[in-house]
Amino acid sequence: MCHTCQVTSRDISRPVCLLGLGLIGGSLLRDLVADGHPAFGFNRSPSGTKSAQSEGFDVSSDLAATLQRAETEGALLVIATPMPAVGSILAAIREHAPSCGITDVVSVKTQVLDLVREAGLEGQYVGGHPMAGTAESGWQASRTDLFKGGAWVVTFDHAVDAPQGPSQEWIDLWTDVVRMAKSVGAEVIPTRVNVHDAAVARVSHLPHVLAEALAIVGDNGGALSLSLAAGSFRDSTRVAASSPSLVRAMCETNSEALIVALDEALALLQDARAHLSEDPPNLEELVDSGYRSRIRFEARSGQRRQGDSVSPSPISGRPVLRLNPGGPDWVKMLEQAESLGARIEVF
Amino acid sequence: MCHTCQVTSRDISRPVCLLGLGLIGGSLLRDLVADGHPAFGFNRSPSGTKSAQSEGFDVSSDLAATLQRAETEGALLVIATPMPAVGSILAAIREHAPSCGITDVVSVKTQVLDLVREAGLEGQYVGGHPMAGTAESGWQASRTDLFKGGAWVVTFDHAVDAPQGPSQEWIDLWTDVVRMAKSVGAEVIPTRVNVHDAAVARVSHLPHVLAEALAIVGDNGGALSLSLAAGSFRDSTRVAASSPSLVRAMCETNSEALIVALDEALALLQDARAHLSEDPPNLEELVDSGYRSRIRFEARSGQRRQGDSVSPSPISGRPVLRLNPGGPDWVKMLEQAESLGARIEVF
């Protein structure tokens, strides 16, 4: 349940069908079922399917049958596979569940929207991206409450791009996707796909690239370096332990935006190198600016503190905007929320 | 107390005089006094001194008087000031406590040894560096048990460099420094100053530089980027919240070794950039290698786990060497420990 606006899964107007039961898809299935919402799913690996079935979940390894059931029940399809599988999943949806609304939880959005457009499905698609961990993966890593307090991006490109404006059907789909994210405790942040991809290149994909490089340079120092490595090295390389195939899928499918972020980092590091070679070495520019940026991050978002609050729910650092989907100026409000990184409530 | 070899502060043969009562000096004073060892200290800031006095500690803001007392009592001096103050502290030691043994806890060792040699004090100096956090600073950040299970580097350059070998007096001093570190629960790793500085450039100073750059690039993305930033950005930029003056002091005084590490990182990142521009983008080399390095780090050190052990003390991932200070081949064993990143026990 969303603590600020009381949205529960009962507000979602249709069953939910998870296509993929890894960390994200599996955790979403757990939360929805725990909340009593009708939800079922498909998983390619029979072992993951069996594990989920043995816990009582209504899941299958038969994609066609799962999609046909979704079509019959008018379910909301959630594509929760890694990026490389999205194209074939969309083809199967066109064949077996052509009238279902579709969302996804893939960490890069431009490339998914391109595939959706190629499949001619953009009028029944709303992109999503829950900002949840990637260091573990698979059904066995899934758990309840994974999304609580985290950001869940919901895209709105179709509301801007559709020549006559979006259909009421699409607006209802968009609203259901927002409600699903809120029902599992996430904070919904609306963006367009390219704006999302540029932002996550900075705060998610670049951290992975830097962590990989740092892990290698530390390791190059041999046994002594690894023996002396303490908190700063441990925390800064943590995400290098993520599954290499997931890291590559994220970074490679968002290469254009990642190059922009990486070039900014390279320029800062080359400047730092030049200043370190001066006599005397002087890192004032980098260090003062980095410190201010980090403090701004702590103040602005992410770092929730219970503080002296009597409320049992965490306090969000994000501003909030309330809007009525399809109402006057709602697209303008979505753009405003996007530029503020604001969470939204729908009424 | 050292859990593996039972060293307590009673094994230290002299009182300890802390010169500087910040995070490191203050925490060391707390541990020694808690263990009943005679220890007193100097702090430049009268407010820190007053706080420590109000907690019952035997401290003063009069450097000359503190050093004269150390001379009278034959105390072990621990220089625990930031790097920029080390030169003037050494000058005061020459004047007021010329026969005391000296160690330090400054995070860069070559530059301290250079100053020690300029002051002609190398025959009564043993360098030290406890690998403990820097995100907070000052007496108010000090606490007991800060050093437990962490690495504490103790240098041995003089044992290699002294033409006739080190004096028994120096060997006793070296042994006392090792015992002091072990008595507060640290694992002692012997290195020479330049080897230490090269290693910490990789695993401590480079993480700070990368964290500053990442914090800035994330911040450049504006409110939306900061709003979407989750665990990977938070952990990877954590040390950018460290006091800018401390970060600069570490990095700038170790610029030569840091440039070596930074150049390795820049080469990896430029390669990654090139591979991201290919069609299709391919990060296999960086990601696979970074993953293997991180897993090696987790297996090798730092990541202690209690596991199923019945022992209440943490299990060290570091190999251990036992040696007899001043005994046959002890310098060879120190060099071996250095190359293995091994901790030592003295008998």
XYZ file of C-alpha atoms in Angstrom:
694
model
C 0.000 0.000 0.000
C 1.097 3.547 -0.707
C 1.388 5.226 2.708
C 0.673 8.755 1.542
C -2.278 8.171 -0.791
C -3.580 4.792 0.465
C -3.528 3.127 -2.952
C -3.852 -0.662 -2.692
C -3.929 -3.363 -5.320
C -7.743 -3.208 -5.118
C -7.471 0.016 -7.118
C -5.901 -1.839 -10.070
C -8.768 -2.555 -12.465
C -7.443 -5.834 -13.910
C -5.443 -8.969 -13.060
C -1.683 -8.780 -13.478
C 0.354 -11.224 -15.557
C 4.107 -11.314 -14.886
C 6.235 -12.332 -17.853
C 9.482 -13.295 -16.132
C 9.914 -14.165 -12.448
C 13.392 -12.939 -11.594
C 14.239 -10.515 -8.797
C 11.813 -7.849 -10.041
C 9.038 -9.927 -11.573
C 9.112 -12.434 -8.722
C 9.049 -9.742 -6.047
C 6.150 -7.977 -7.758
C 4.193 -11.246 -7.929
C 4.841 -11.847 -4.225
C 3.619 -8.370 -3.232
C 0.489 -8.475 -5.381
C -0.517 -11.939 -4.202
C 0.213 -11.011 -0.581
C -2.179 -8.088 -1.064
C -4.876 -10.431 -2.434
C -4.714 -9.172 -6.013
C -5.241 -11.695 -8.842
C -1.820 -12.268 -10.381
C -0.184 -15.071 -12.318
C 2.986 -15.484 -14.281
C 5.306 -17.102 -16.755
C 8.934 -18.055 -16.229
C 11.187 -19.479 -18.927
C 13.274 -21.620 -16.574
C 11.292 -24.646 -15.361
C 13.298 -24.726 -12.116
C 12.243 -21.187 -11.169
C 8.672 -22.050 -12.148
C 8.737 -25.152 -9.991
C 10.089 -23.227 -7.004
C 7.351 -20.617 -7.377
C 4.672 -23.300 -7.790
C 5.884 -25.114 -4.686
C 5.310 -21.861 -2.790
C 1.745 -21.848 -4.095
C 2.057 -19.280 -6.875
C -0.007 -19.599 -10.043
C 2.806 -19.738 -12.606
C 3.718 -21.642 -15.747
C 6.594 -22.226 -18.168
C 4.195 -22.166 -21.140
C 4.353 -18.664 -22.620
C 1.594 -19.121 -25.216
C -0.837 -20.575 -22.683
C -0.040 -17.827 -20.166
C -0.625 -15.112 -22.759
C -3.863 -16.691 -23.993
C -5.112 -16.709 -20.417
C -4.058 -13.057 -20.034
C -6.012 -12.179 -23.189
C -9.105 -13.975 -21.877
C -8.889 -12.273 -18.471
C -7.927 -8.827 -19.841
C -4.794 -8.852 -17.684
C -2.096 -6.216 -17.470
C 1.080 -7.745 -18.926
C 4.328 -6.909 -17.123
C 7.425 -7.719 -19.199
C 10.028 -8.637 -16.579
C 12.647 -10.392 -18.676
C 16.159 -9.170 -19.384
C 16.418 -6.767 -22.345
C 17.596 -9.373 -24.881
C 14.320 -11.322 -24.524
C 11.954 -8.338 -24.948
C 11.674 -8.596 -28.755
C 10.531 -12.208 -28.742
C 8.131 -11.565 -25.857
C 6.509 -8.733 -27.811
C 6.116 -11.006 -30.837
C 4.408 -13.596 -28.641
C 2.115 -10.910 -27.180
C 1.069 -9.825 -30.692
C 0.189 -13.405 -31.463
C -1.486 -14.556 -28.242
C -2.581 -11.477 -26.275
C -3.062 -8.731 -28.854
C -5.523 -6.644 -26.849
C -3.767 -6.635 -23.446
C -2.247 -3.532 -21.920
C 1.518 -3.844 -21.515
C 4.108 -2.436 -19.147
C 7.678 -3.512 -18.409
C 10.326 -3.252 -15.695
C 13.446 -3.225 -17.880
C 16.133 -0.784 -16.726
C 16.538 0.946 -20.093
C 13.503 2.500 -21.725
C 14.344 3.934 -25.171
C 15.251 0.591 -26.669
C 12.117 -1.074 -25.257
C 9.911 1.675 -26.704
C 11.629 1.256 -30.086
C 10.771 -2.451 -30.054
C 7.202 -1.694 -28.931
C 6.807 0.751 -31.831
C 8.247 -1.764 -34.294
C 5.594 -4.182 -33.064
C 2.907 -1.486 -33.466
C 1.945 -1.758 -29.797
C 2.679 1.789 -28.566
C -1.025 2.590 -28.066
C -1.257 -0.142 -25.407
C 2.147 0.289 -23.755
C 3.334 2.265 -20.711
C 7.004 1.876 -19.752
C 8.110 1.286 -16.187
C 11.320 0.988 -14.227
C 11.452 0.229 -10.504
C 14.825 1.385 -9.142
C 15.536 -1.794 -7.204
C 18.769 -3.719 -6.625
C 20.561 -5.835 -9.186
C 23.321 -7.503 -7.152
C 21.281 -10.691 -6.844
C 18.982 -12.150 -9.449
C 16.482 -14.905 -10.147
C 13.324 -16.121 -8.398
C 15.372 -17.214 -5.377
C 16.390 -13.562 -4.841
C 12.798 -12.278 -4.997
C 11.100 -11.111 -1.816
C 8.186 -9.093 -0.553
C 8.519 -5.352 0.079
C 11.402 -4.946 -2.380
C 9.919 -1.752 -3.819
C 8.905 0.028 -0.617
C 10.024 3.671 -0.641
C 11.988 3.233 -3.862
C 11.403 5.096 -7.106
C 9.320 3.526 -9.882
C 9.525 5.401 -13.138
C 6.382 5.348 -15.312
C 6.821 6.743 -18.817
C 4.353 8.976 -20.647
C 5.756 9.436 -24.167
C 2.510 8.297 -25.796
C 0.580 11.067 -24.019
C 2.848 13.632 -25.705
C 3.345 11.891 -29.042
C -0.132 10.633 -29.967
C -1.448 12.999 -32.690
C -4.990 13.197 -31.283
C -3.885 12.718 -27.701
C -3.990 9.350 -25.960
C -7.147 7.235 -25.937
C -9.152 6.803 -22.741
C -8.056 3.170 -22.879
C -4.404 4.224 -22.762
C -5.092 6.701 -19.940
C -6.757 3.898 -17.955
C -3.772 1.644 -18.634
C -1.349 4.375 -17.522
C -3.383 4.863 -14.356
C -3.372 1.136 -13.617
C 0.412 0.979 -14.012
C 0.796 3.904 -11.596
C -1.563 2.225 -9.127
C 0.256 -1.093 -9.367
C 3.571 0.597 -8.546
C 2.027 2.547 -5.671
C 0.247 -0.515 -4.317
C 3.628 -2.158 -3.659
C 4.880 0.944 -1.832
C 6.951 2.559 -4.583
C 7.038 6.281 -5.338
C 5.999 6.916 -8.928
C 8.080 9.349 -10.949
C 6.864 10.139 -14.471
C 9.451 10.640 -17.242
C 9.840 10.221 -20.961
C 12.051 7.362 -22.096
C 15.046 9.408 -23.262
C 15.006 11.591 -20.146
C 14.899 8.452 -17.995
C 17.774 6.848 -19.864
C 19.949 9.956 -19.563
C 19.333 10.110 -15.812
C 19.984 6.434 -15.074
C 23.130 6.549 -17.203
C 24.430 9.040 -14.605
C 23.224 7.472 -11.389
C 23.061 3.768 -12.175
C 25.082 2.741 -15.235
C 28.098 5.013 -14.666
C 28.434 3.762 -11.053
C 28.648 0.227 -12.458
C 31.338 1.161 -14.978
C 33.414 3.006 -12.352
C 33.019 0.139 -9.889
C 34.318 -2.373 -12.444
C 37.354 -0.195 -13.212
C 38.109 0.413 -9.532
C 37.838 -3.291 -8.707
C 40.398 -4.060 -11.427
C 42.856 -1.324 -10.358
C 42.670 -2.499 -6.741
C 43.219 -6.101 -7.807
C 46.182 -5.023 -9.955
C 47.874 -4.027 -6.693
C 47.991 -7.677 -5.647
C 47.563 -9.285 -2.261
C 48.716 -6.300 -0.203
C 46.243 -3.909 -1.845
C 43.336 -6.275 -1.295
C 44.471 -6.813 2.288
C 44.523 -3.066 2.995
C 41.229 -2.379 1.242
C 38.677 -1.089 3.731
C 35.257 0.548 3.663
C 35.801 2.968 0.798
C 36.944 0.247 -1.596
C 34.325 -2.223 -0.380
C 31.404 0.173 -0.836
C 32.657 1.676 -4.085
C 33.103 -1.733 -5.763
C 29.982 -3.392 -4.317
C 28.021 -3.309 -7.580
C 30.912 -4.942 -9.462
C 29.632 -8.142 -7.846
C 26.421 -7.850 -9.898
C 25.809 -10.476 -12.555
C 28.034 -9.517 -15.530
C 25.294 -10.292 -18.044
C 22.833 -7.943 -16.312
C 25.412 -5.150 -16.073
C 26.292 -5.538 -19.727
C 22.631 -5.587 -20.767
C 21.982 -2.308 -18.902
C 25.080 -0.495 -20.077
C 25.215 -1.736 -23.657
C 21.543 -0.998 -24.375
C 21.971 2.525 -23.015
C 25.338 3.176 -24.608
C 24.508 6.572 -26.082
C 23.454 8.152 -22.785
C 26.173 6.296 -20.899
C 28.847 7.725 -23.193
C 27.633 11.246 -22.354
C 27.935 10.546 -18.617
C 31.233 8.702 -19.009
C 32.707 11.581 -21.016
C 31.824 13.989 -18.207
C 33.527 11.689 -15.716
C 36.582 11.287 -17.951
C 36.915 15.056 -18.293
C 36.757 15.502 -14.507
C 39.304 12.716 -13.954
C 41.683 14.073 -16.585
C 41.463 17.511 -14.967
C 42.160 15.885 -11.613
C 45.164 14.100 -13.068
C 46.518 17.399 -14.399
C 46.028 19.094 -11.031
C 47.742 16.180 -9.259
C 50.814 16.677 -11.461
C 51.119 20.331 -10.504
C 53.607 21.486 -7.902
C 52.101 21.480 -5.348
C 49.302 19.060 -6.316
C 45.891 20.631 -5.899
C 42.579 18.740 -5.940
C 40.481 21.568 -4.528
C 38.219 21.899 -7.566
C 37.217 18.234 -7.783
C 36.987 17.571 -4.066
C 35.017 20.675 -3.104
C 32.607 20.222 -5.970
C 32.187 16.482 -5.324
C 31.554 17.125 -1.648
C 28.865 19.714 -2.406
C 27.220 17.366 -4.914
C 27.098 14.505 -2.450
C 25.646 16.710 0.290
C 23.018 17.943 -2.174
C 22.141 14.319 -2.990
C 21.803 13.456 0.687
C 19.558 16.458 1.275
C 17.522 16.008 -1.875
C 16.538 12.414 -2.139
C 17.141 8.783 -1.463
C 18.462 9.360 2.061
C 15.284 8.938 3.997
C 15.468 9.344 7.724
C 12.847 8.382 10.270
C 14.129 11.188 12.485
C 11.796 12.127 15.294
C 8.747 11.441 13.195
C 6.007 9.491 14.924
C 4.886 8.103 11.573
C 5.805 4.457 11.009
C 6.295 5.095 7.279
C 9.504 6.507 5.828
C 9.613 10.168 4.924
C 10.147 10.870 1.252
C 12.678 13.492 0.198
C 10.886 13.881 -3.118
C 8.362 16.657 -3.815
C 4.865 15.488 -4.683
C 2.434 16.566 -7.406
C -1.223 15.530 -7.533
C -2.830 15.086 -10.923
C -5.920 13.751 -12.605
C -4.995 11.431 -15.494
C -6.529 12.729 -18.724
C -7.652 15.930 -17.014
C -6.778 19.437 -18.210
C -3.043 20.148 -18.233
C -2.162 16.681 -16.979
C 0.591 16.291 -19.596
C 2.050 19.642 -18.554
C 2.038 18.428 -14.966
C 3.782 15.219 -15.979
C 6.521 17.267 -17.651
C 6.804 19.393 -14.544
C 7.114 16.314 -12.325
C 9.743 14.944 -14.703
C 11.900 18.051 -14.413
C 11.552 18.121 -10.610
C 12.059 14.386 -10.138
C 8.756 14.616 -8.257
C 6.574 11.707 -7.240
C 2.930 11.850 -8.212
C -0.420 11.019 -6.734
C -3.372 10.376 -8.988
C -6.982 11.166 -8.189
C 42.945 -7.208 23.025
C 44.160 -9.169 20.037
C 41.924 -12.251 19.852
C 44.395 -14.514 18.121
C 47.567 -13.771 20.095
C 46.118 -12.340 23.331
C 48.173 -9.126 23.226
C 46.824 -6.496 25.616
C 47.997 -3.014 26.411
C 49.894 -4.475 29.403
C 52.407 -5.762 26.843
C 53.267 -2.193 25.776
C 56.389 -1.267 27.718
C 55.728 2.481 28.080
C 52.951 5.045 28.452
C 51.366 6.384 25.271
C 51.113 10.086 24.411
C 48.600 11.001 21.697
C 49.457 14.125 19.716
C 46.101 15.005 18.199
C 42.694 13.767 19.387
C 40.615 13.521 16.224
C 38.815 10.405 15.055
C 41.948 8.245 15.129
C 43.896 9.749 18.037
C 40.787 10.123 20.147
C 39.622 6.576 19.495
C 43.074 5.209 20.312
C 43.125 7.152 23.596
C 39.689 5.782 24.486
C 40.717 2.167 23.821
C 44.010 2.405 25.726
C 42.439 4.057 28.755
C 39.526 1.604 28.705
C 42.147 -1.158 28.836
C 43.823 0.500 31.843
C 46.977 1.563 30.010
C 48.614 4.871 31.003
C 47.835 7.297 28.170
C 47.558 11.051 27.875
C 47.299 13.507 25.040
C 47.485 16.869 23.396
C 44.855 18.506 21.215
C 45.292 21.841 19.447
C 41.644 22.853 19.661
C 40.711 23.845 23.240
C 37.105 22.796 22.632
C 38.098 19.214 21.786
C 40.430 19.220 24.795
C 37.649 20.420 27.054
C 35.269 17.751 25.801
C 37.865 15.053 26.409
C 38.673 16.455 29.873
C 34.998 16.516 30.784
C 34.918 12.796 30.002
C 37.800 12.323 32.436
C 40.689 11.990 29.983
C 44.152 13.325 30.865
C 44.623 15.753 27.990
C 45.988 19.255 27.422
C 46.185 21.979 24.793
C 49.774 22.812 25.792
C 52.025 21.001 23.324
C 55.348 21.873 24.992
C 54.156 20.776 28.431
C 52.691 17.550 27.027
C 55.952 16.720 25.239
C 58.073 17.534 28.296
C 55.907 15.151 30.313
C 56.314 12.484 27.598
C 60.100 12.927 27.780
C 60.084 12.527 31.554
C 57.879 9.430 31.432
C 59.613 7.876 28.406
C 56.280 7.743 26.558
C 55.585 6.486 23.044
C 54.549 9.514 20.968
C 51.722 8.972 18.467
C 51.458 11.752 15.888
C 47.749 11.860 15.094
C 47.424 15.230 13.398
C 46.558 15.856 9.755
C 49.558 15.749 7.394
C 50.056 19.531 7.173
C 50.833 19.739 10.910
C 53.389 16.915 11.009
C 56.430 19.112 10.290
C 55.794 21.489 13.164
C 54.996 18.610 15.530
C 58.335 16.979 14.682
C 60.140 20.271 15.368
C 58.446 20.465 18.762
C 59.398 16.849 19.511
C 63.069 17.603 18.739
C 62.913 20.472 21.169
C 60.875 19.030 24.038
C 60.956 15.216 23.774
C 64.167 14.390 21.915
C 64.584 10.855 23.278
C 61.012 9.564 22.880
C 60.063 6.862 20.416
C 57.667 8.114 17.747
C 54.935 6.598 15.596
C 52.130 8.182 13.618
C 48.706 7.365 12.158
C 48.808 9.570 9.074
C 47.319 7.966 5.952
C 50.337 8.628 3.711
C 53.725 7.328 4.789
C 56.481 8.427 2.346
C 56.040 12.111 3.039
C 56.001 11.572 6.810
C 59.225 9.541 6.625
C 60.830 12.304 4.530
C 59.994 14.824 7.260
C 61.237 12.450 9.967
C 64.539 12.052 8.121
C 64.861 15.820 7.649
C 64.475 16.121 11.412
C 67.109 13.381 11.921
C 64.634 11.241 13.878
C 64.491 8.085 11.716
C 66.313 5.983 14.347
C 63.419 6.518 16.773
C 60.508 6.397 14.342
C 58.165 3.611 13.195
C 55.375 4.597 10.803
C 51.800 3.438 11.269
C 48.478 3.632 9.479
C 45.249 2.209 10.855
C 42.812 1.693 7.956
C 39.841 3.276 9.707
C 37.064 5.498 8.376
C 37.379 9.139 7.433
C 33.804 10.187 6.736
C 33.532 11.773 10.182
C 36.271 13.584 12.035
C 37.207 15.255 15.313
C 37.073 14.165 18.949
C 33.276 14.025 18.808
C 33.555 11.258 16.170
C 35.987 9.169 18.250
C 34.789 5.965 19.862
C 36.004 2.728 21.391
C 36.594 -0.359 19.248
C 37.156 1.661 16.075
C 40.148 -0.488 15.083
C 38.765 -3.958 15.805
C 39.451 -6.346 12.934
C 40.784 -3.591 10.682
C 44.252 -3.429 9.186
C 46.991 -1.369 10.899
C 50.070 -0.929 8.773
C 53.402 -0.729 10.660
C 56.393 0.286 8.547
C 59.876 -1.227 8.743
C 62.031 0.843 6.385
C 64.615 1.538 9.088
C 65.185 -2.201 9.602
C 66.188 -2.467 5.939
C 67.946 0.877 5.555
C 70.052 1.190 8.729
C 73.664 0.458 7.668
C 74.498 -1.651 10.753
C 70.951 -2.902 11.142
C 68.517 -1.330 13.581
C 69.419 -0.756 17.225
C 67.826 -2.869 19.956
C 66.127 0.352 21.049
C 64.480 0.686 17.627
C 63.471 -2.991 17.607
C 61.837 -2.500 21.034
C 60.055 0.585 19.731
C 58.852 -1.321 16.648
C 57.580 -4.122 18.876
C 55.726 -1.676 21.122
C 54.018 -0.080 18.119
C 52.925 -3.527 16.915
C 51.643 -4.391 20.390
C 49.770 -1.107 20.709
C 47.963 -1.761 17.413
C 47.180 -5.360 18.385
C 46.019 -4.348 21.856
C 43.183 -2.338 20.279
C 42.148 -5.307 18.138
C 43.762 -4.338 14.825
C 45.568 -6.753 12.493
C 49.138 -5.576 11.941
C 50.443 -5.648 8.385
C 54.110 -4.701 7.889
C 55.089 -2.700 4.797
C 57.658 -0.188 3.657
C 56.418 3.348 3.137
C 56.449 3.416 -0.676
C 54.782 0.003 -0.941
C 52.093 1.182 1.482
C 51.512 4.383 -0.436
C 51.194 2.554 -3.764
C 48.624 0.158 -2.274
C 46.460 2.778 -0.566
C 46.511 4.904 -3.720
C 44.644 2.007 -5.350
C 42.223 1.016 -2.611
C 41.679 4.239 -0.676
C 42.672 7.377 -2.592
C 41.406 6.330 -6.032
C 37.977 5.401 -4.557
C 37.778 8.946 -3.183
C 38.652 10.527 -6.537
C 36.134 8.359 -8.415
C 33.444 9.061 -5.811
C 33.923 12.829 -6.181
C 33.666 12.595 -9.985
C 30.595 10.353 -9.835
C 28.856 12.652 -7.346
C 29.387 15.591 -9.717
C 28.170 13.742 -12.836
C 25.044 12.592 -10.984
C 24.395 16.112 -9.737
C 24.879 17.471 -13.279
C 21.764 15.486 -14.207
C 19.682 17.752 -11.971
C 16.730 16.976 -9.746
C 15.496 13.950 -11.712
C 18.874 12.184 -11.575
C 19.184 12.706 -7.839
C 15.600 11.554 -7.384
C 16.251 8.314 -9.284
C 19.594 7.624 -7.615
C 19.406 4.416 -5.597
C 21.805 2.042 -3.868
C 24.573 1.950 -6.454
C 24.940 5.738 -6.543
C 24.533 6.084 -2.785
C 27.221 3.517 -1.939
C 29.608 4.577 -4.686
C 29.548 8.240 -3.658
C 29.500 7.691 0.119
C 33.104 8.761 0.676
C 32.519 12.007 -1.250
C 30.846 13.137 1.989
C 34.244 12.987 3.754
C 35.751 16.259 4.892
C 37.232 17.889 1.757
C 40.378 18.971 3.589
C 41.099 15.399 4.749
C 40.501 13.984 1.270
C 42.761 16.597 -0.277
C 45.496 15.991 2.318
C 45.479 12.243 1.562
C 45.380 12.517 -2.193
C 47.681 15.493 -2.647
C 50.431 14.125 -0.392
C 50.318 10.812 -2.268
C 50.022 12.314 -5.741
C 52.745 10.257 -7.379
C 51.258 6.874 -6.463
C 47.728 8.161 -7.024
C 48.595 9.211 -10.578
C 49.753 5.649 -11.321
C 46.438 4.231 -10.083
C 44.397 6.966 -11.768
C 46.152 6.356 -15.087
C 45.236 2.671 -14.913
C 41.616 3.627 -14.256
C 41.627 6.187 -17.070
C 42.984 3.595 -19.512
C 40.245 1.126 -18.531
C 37.550 3.796 -18.836
C 38.812 5.017 -22.202
C 38.790 1.417 -23.459
C 35.263 1.040 -22.134
C 34.225 4.219 -23.925
C 35.668 2.889 -27.188
C 33.854 -0.427 -26.771
C 30.594 1.387 -25.983
C 30.863 3.269 -29.304
C 31.170 0.042 -31.285
C 28.211 -1.449 -33.110
C 27.006 -3.345 -31.181
C 28.426 -1.900 -27.933
C 30.413 -4.492 -26.025
C 31.551 -4.122 -22.409
C 32.497 -7.761 -21.925
C 36.177 -7.109 -21.208
C 35.641 -4.512 -18.465
C 32.626 -6.143 -16.838
C 33.949 -9.705 -16.737
C 37.301 -8.592 -15.430
C 35.785 -6.223 -12.845
C 33.446 -8.952 -11.640
C 36.318 -11.424 -11.186
C 38.361 -8.797 -9.325
C 35.550 -7.993 -6.934
C 34.893 -11.682 -6.231
C 38.626 -12.141 -5.557
C 38.511 -9.221 -3.113
C 35.517 -10.694 -1.313
C 37.232 -14.056 -1.035
C 40.618 -12.666 -0.111
C 40.153 -10.099 2.550
C 38.128 -7.430 4.191
C 34.846 -9.339 3.917
C 34.894 -11.135 7.210
C 32.025 -13.451 7.961
C 31.082 -15.001 11.264
C 29.665 -17.977 9.385
C 29.006 -20.991 11.541
C 31.996 -20.285 13.735
C 31.419 -20.647 17.435
C 34.144 -18.082 18.093
C 32.832 -14.673 19.167
C 35.679 -12.941 17.314
C 35.612 -12.223 13.595
C 37.527 -14.520 11.276
C 40.361 -12.862 9.410
C 40.753 -13.483 5.694
C 44.428 -12.512 5.930
C 47.229 -15.082 6.198
C 49.331 -14.855 9.357
C 53.111 -14.975 9.901
C 54.761 -15.322 13.319
C 58.092 -13.631 13.841
C 60.570 -12.704 16.531
C 61.553 -9.019 16.235
C 65.312 -8.746 15.809
C 65.661 -12.516 15.433
C 67.328 -14.237 12.498
C 65.644 -13.538 9.152
C 63.020 -11.283 10.711
C 63.494 -8.641 8.003
C 63.065 -11.291 5.315
C 59.840 -12.360 7.020
C 58.642 -8.768 7.105
C 59.205 -8.489 3.372
C 57.347 -11.747 2.862
C 54.412 -10.518 4.948
C 54.421 -7.295 2.935
C 54.126 -9.121 -0.385
C 51.347 -11.390 0.952
C 49.444 -8.638 2.722
C 49.788 -10.928 5.723
C 49.162 -9.995 9.338
C 51.864 -10.768 11.838
C 52.170 -12.050 15.355
C 55.268 -11.289 17.397
C 56.803 -13.550 20.035
